[in-house]
CSV table of C-alpha atoms in Angstrom, one decimal:
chain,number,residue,atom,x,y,z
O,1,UNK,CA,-36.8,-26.4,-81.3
O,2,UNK,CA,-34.1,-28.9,-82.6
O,3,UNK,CA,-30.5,-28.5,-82.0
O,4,UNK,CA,-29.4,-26.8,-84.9
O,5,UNK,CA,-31.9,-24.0,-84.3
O,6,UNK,CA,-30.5,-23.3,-80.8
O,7,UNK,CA,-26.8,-23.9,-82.4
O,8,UNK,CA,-27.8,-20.9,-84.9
O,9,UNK,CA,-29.1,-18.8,-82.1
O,10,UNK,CA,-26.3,-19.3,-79.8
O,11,UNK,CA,-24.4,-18.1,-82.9
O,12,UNK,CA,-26.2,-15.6,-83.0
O,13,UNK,CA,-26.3,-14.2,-79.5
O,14,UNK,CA,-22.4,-14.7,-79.2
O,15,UNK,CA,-22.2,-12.3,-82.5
O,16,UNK,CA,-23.7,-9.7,-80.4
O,17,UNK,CA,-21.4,-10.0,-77.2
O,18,UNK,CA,-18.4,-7.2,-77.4
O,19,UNK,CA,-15.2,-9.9,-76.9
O,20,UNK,CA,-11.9,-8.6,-76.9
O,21,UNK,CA,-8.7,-10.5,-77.9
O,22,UNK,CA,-6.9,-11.2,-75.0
O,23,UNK,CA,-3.7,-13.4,-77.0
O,24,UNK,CA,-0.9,-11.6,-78.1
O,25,UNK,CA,1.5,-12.8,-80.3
O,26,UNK,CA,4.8,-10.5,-80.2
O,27,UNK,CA,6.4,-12.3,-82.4
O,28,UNK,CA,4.2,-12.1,-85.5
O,29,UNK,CA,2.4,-8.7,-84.4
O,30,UNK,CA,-1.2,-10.0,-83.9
O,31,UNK,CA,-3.5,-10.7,-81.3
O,32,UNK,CA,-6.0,-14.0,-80.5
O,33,UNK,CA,-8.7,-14.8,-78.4
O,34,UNK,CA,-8.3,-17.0,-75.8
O,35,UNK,CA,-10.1,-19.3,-74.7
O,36,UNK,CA,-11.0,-17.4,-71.4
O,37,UNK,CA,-12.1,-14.7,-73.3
O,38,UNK,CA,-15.1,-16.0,-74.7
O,39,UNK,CA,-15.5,-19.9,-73.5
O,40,UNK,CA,-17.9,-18.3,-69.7
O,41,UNK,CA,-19.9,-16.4,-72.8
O,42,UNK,CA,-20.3,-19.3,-74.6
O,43,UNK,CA,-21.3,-21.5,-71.3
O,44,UNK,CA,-24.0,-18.8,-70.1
O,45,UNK,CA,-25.7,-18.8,-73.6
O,46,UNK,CA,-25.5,-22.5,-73.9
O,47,UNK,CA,-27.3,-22.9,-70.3
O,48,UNK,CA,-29.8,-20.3,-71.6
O,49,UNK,CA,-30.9,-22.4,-74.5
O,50,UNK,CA,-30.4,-25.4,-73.2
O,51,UNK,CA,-27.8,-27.2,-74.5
O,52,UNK,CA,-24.2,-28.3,-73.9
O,53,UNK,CA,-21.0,-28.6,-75.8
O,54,UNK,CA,-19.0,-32.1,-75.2
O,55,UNK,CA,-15.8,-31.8,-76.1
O,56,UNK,CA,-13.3,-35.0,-76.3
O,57,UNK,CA,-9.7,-34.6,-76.7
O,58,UNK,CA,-7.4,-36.6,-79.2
O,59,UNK,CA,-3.9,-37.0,-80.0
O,60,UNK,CA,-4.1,-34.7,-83.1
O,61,UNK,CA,-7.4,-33.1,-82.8
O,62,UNK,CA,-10.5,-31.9,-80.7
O,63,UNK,CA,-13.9,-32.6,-81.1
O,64,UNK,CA,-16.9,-30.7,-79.3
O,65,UNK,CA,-20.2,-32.2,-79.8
O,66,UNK,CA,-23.2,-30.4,-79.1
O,67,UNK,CA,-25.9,-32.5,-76.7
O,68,UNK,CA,-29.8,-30.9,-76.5
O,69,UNK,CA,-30.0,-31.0,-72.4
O,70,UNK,CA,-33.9,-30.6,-73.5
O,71,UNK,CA,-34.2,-34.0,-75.4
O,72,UNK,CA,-31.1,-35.7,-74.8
């Protein structure tokens, strides 16, 4: 399977995960997710297909890259 197949299904499989929206912005009236709300769902399906997100910071923006542990 090539990475962009286990990319879909990862998308896939973190569509079907009940994640609630831990951020709350009082000022605006809205809530967020957090990172810590769905970044250990995200890992555990990652490990299950087997690949891993890469992520490099910058000084305006970050960049996650998507490595196939499988076929590297």
């Amino acid at each position: 399977m090539s990475v962009h197949q286990k990319l879909m299904q990862a998308r896939i499989a973190l569509q079907g995960k009940k994640l609630s929206k831990s951020g709350k912005n009082k000022f605006a009236g809205y809530n967020y997710f957090e990172l810590a709300a769905f970044l250990p769902t995200v890992q555990e399906i990652f490990l299950k297909l087997g690949i891993c997100g890469v992520v490099s910071y910058g000084t305006e923006k970050a960049v996650q890259t998507i490595c196939d542990c499988e076929k590297p």
